[in-house]
Coordinates of N, CA and C in Angstrom, one line a residue:
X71 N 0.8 -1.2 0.0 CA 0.0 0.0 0.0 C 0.9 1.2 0.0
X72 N 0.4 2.2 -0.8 CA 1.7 3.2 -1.0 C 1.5 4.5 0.5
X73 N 2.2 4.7 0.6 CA 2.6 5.4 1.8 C 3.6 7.0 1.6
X74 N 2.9 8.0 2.1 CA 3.7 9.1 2.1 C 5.0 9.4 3.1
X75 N 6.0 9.6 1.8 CA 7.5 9.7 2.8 C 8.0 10.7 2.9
X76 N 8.7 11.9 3.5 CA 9.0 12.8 3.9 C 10.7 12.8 3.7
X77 N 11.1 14.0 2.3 CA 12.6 13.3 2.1 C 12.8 15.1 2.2
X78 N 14.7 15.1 1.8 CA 15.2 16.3 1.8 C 15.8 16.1 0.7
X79 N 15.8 17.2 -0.4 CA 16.8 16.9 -0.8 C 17.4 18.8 -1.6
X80 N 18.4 18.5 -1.2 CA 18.9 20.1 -1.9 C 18.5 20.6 -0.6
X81 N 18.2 20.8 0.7 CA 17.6 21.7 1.7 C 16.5 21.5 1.4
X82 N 15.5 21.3 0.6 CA 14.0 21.6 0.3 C 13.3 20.2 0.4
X83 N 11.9 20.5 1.2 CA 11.8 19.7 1.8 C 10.7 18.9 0.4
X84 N 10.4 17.8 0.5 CA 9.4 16.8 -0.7 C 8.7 15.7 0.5
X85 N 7.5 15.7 -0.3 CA 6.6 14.8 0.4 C 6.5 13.5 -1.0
X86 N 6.9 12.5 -0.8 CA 6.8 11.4 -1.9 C 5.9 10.5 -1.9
X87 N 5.2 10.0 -2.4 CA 4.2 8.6 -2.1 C 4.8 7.7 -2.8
X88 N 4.8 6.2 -2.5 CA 5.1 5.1 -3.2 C 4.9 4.1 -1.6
X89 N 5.1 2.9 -2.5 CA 5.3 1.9 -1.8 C 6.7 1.1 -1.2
X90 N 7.5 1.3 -1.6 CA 8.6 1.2 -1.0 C 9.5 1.7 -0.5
X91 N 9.0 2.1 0.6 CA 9.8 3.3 1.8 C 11.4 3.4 1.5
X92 N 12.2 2.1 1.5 CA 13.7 1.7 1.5 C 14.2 2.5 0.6
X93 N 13.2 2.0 -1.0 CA 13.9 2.6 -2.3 C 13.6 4.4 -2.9
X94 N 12.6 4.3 -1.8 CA 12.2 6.1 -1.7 C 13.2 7.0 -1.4
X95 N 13.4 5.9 0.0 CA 15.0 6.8 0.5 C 16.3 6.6 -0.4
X96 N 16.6 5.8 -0.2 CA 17.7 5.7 -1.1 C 17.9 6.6 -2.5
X97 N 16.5 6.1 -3.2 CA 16.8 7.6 -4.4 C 16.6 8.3 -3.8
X98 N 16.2 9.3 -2.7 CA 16.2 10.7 -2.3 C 17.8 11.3 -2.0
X99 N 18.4 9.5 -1.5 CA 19.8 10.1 -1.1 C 20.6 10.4 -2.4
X100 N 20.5 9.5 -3.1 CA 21.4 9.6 -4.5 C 20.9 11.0 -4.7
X101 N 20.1 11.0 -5.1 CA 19.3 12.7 -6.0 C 20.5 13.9 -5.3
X102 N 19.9 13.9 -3.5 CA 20.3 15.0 -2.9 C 22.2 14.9 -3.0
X103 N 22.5 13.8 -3.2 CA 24.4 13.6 -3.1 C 24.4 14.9 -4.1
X104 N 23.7 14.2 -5.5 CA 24.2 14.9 -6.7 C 24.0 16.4 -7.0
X105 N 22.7 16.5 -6.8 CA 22.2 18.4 -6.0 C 23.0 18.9 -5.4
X106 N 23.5 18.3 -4.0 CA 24.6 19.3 -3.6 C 25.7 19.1 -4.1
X107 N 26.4 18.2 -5.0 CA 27.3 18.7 -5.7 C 27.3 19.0 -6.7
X108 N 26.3 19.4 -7.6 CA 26.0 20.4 -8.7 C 26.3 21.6 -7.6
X109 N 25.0 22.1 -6.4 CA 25.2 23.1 -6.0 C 26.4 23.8 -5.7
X110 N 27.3 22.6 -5.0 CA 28.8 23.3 -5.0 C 29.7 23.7 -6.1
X111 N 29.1 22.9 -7.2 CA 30.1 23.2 -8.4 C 29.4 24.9 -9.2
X112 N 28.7 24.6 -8.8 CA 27.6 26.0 -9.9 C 26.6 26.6 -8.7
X113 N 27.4 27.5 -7.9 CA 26.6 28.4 -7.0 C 25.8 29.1 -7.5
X114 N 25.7 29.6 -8.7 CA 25.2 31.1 -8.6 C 23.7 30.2 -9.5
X115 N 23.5 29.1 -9.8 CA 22.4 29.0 -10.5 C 21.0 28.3 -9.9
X116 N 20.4 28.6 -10.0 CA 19.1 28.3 -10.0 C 18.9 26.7 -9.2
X117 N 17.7 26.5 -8.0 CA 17.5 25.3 -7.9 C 17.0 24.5 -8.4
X118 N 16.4 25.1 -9.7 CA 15.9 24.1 -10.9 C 16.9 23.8 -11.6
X119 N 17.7 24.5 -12.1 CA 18.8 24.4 -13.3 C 20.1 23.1 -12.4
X120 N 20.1 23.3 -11.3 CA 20.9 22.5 -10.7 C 20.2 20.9 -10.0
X121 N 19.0 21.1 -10.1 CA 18.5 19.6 -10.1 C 18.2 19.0 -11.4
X122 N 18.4 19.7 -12.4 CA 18.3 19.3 -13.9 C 19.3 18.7 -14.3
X123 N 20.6 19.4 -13.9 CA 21.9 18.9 -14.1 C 22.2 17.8 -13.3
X124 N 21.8 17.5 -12.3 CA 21.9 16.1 -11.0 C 21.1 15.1 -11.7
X125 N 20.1 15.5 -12.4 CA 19.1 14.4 -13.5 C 19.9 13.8 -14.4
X126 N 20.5 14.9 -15.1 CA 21.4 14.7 -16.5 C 22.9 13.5 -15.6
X127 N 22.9 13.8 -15.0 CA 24.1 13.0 -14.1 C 23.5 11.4 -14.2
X128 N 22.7 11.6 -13.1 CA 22.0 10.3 -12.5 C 21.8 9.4 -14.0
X129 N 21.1 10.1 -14.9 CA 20.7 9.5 -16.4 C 21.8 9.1 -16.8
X130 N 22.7 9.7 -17.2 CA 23.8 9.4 -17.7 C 24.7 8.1 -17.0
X131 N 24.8 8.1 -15.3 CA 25.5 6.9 -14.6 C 24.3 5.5 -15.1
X132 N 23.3 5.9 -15.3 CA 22.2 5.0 -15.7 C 22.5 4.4 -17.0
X133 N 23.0 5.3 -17.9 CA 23.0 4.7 -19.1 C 24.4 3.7 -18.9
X134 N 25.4 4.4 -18.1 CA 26.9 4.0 -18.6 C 26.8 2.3 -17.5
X135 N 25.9 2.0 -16.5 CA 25.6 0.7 -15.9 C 24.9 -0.2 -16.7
X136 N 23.8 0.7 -17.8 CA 22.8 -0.5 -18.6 C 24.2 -0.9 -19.9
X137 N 24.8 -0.2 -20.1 CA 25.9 -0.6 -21.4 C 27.0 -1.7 -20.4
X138 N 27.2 -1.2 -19.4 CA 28.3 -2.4 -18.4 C 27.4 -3.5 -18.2
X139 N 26.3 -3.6 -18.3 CA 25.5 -4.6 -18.0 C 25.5 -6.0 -19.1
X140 N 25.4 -5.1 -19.8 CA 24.7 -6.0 -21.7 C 26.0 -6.3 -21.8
X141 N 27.1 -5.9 -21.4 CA 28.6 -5.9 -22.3 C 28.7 -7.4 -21.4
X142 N 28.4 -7.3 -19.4 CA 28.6 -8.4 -19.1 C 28.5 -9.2 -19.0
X143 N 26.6 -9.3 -19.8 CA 25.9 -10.2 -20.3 C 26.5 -11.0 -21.0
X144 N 26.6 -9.9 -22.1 CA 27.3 -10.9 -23.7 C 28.6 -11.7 -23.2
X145 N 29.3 -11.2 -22.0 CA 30.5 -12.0 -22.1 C 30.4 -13.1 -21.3
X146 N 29.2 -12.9 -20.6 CA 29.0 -14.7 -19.7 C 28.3 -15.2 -20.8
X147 N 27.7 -15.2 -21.9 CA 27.0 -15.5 -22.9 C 27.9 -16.2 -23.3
X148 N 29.0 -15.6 -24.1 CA 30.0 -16.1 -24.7 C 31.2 -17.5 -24.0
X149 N 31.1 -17.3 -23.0 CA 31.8 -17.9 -22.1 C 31.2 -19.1 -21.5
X150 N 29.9 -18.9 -21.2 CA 28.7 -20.5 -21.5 C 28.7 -21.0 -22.7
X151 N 28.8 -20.2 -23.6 CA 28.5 -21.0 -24.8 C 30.3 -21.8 -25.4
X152 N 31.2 -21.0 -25.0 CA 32.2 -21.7 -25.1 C 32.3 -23.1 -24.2
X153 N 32.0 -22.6 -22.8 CA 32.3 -24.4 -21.7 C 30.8 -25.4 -22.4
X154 N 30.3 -25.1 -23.4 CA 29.3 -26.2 -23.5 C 29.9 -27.0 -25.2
X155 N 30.7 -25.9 -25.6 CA 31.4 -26.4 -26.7 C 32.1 -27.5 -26.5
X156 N 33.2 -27.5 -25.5 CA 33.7 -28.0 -24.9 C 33.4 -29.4 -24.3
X157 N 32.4 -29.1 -23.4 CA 31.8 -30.2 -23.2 C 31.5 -31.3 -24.2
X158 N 30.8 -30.6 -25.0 CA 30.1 -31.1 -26.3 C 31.4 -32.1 -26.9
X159 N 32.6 -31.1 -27.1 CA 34.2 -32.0 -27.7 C 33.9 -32.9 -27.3
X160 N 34.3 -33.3 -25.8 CA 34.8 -33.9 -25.0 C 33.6 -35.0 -25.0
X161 N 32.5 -35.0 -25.1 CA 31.5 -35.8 -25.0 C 32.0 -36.4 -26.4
X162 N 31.8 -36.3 -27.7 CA 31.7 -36.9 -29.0 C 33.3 -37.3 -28.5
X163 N 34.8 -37.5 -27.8 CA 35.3 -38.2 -28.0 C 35.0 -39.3 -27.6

């Protein structure tokens, strides 16, 4: 049942609903890491402009894990399908 959670992030306070409290927080932590260090890196701008760029962040470590993923996919792929080759040899001797 979804449940309203009470997060911080940047100083500013957000009220969130969902159902898993654990993962609510946890992205609130990631989010607010990256906010305050856009904020530190780019004082003078805007709280929107600087949670846009913590977005552009977060997206971007998102993409560069789904490409580490597939890459480590294909290489257990590859590497099953070689030990079954094998097997296979070793069976037909």
């Amino acid at each position: 049942m979804a449940k309203t959670i009470d997060v911080v992030i940047g100083g500013k306070h957000f009220s969130l609903v969902g159902e898993d409290e654990q993962l609510i927080l946890n992205s609130a932590k990631l989010v607010d890491k990256q906010v305050t260090e856009m904020e530190q890196k780019h004082r003078s701008l805007p709280f929107n402009t600087v949670s846009v760029l913590a977005a552009l962040n977060i997206a971007g470590q998102n993409q560069q894990n789904e490409k580490q993923k597939d890459i480590d996919t294909q290489y257990l792929i590859d590497q099953l399908n070689m030990m079954s080759e094998k097997l296979d040899n070793s069976i037909d001797l």
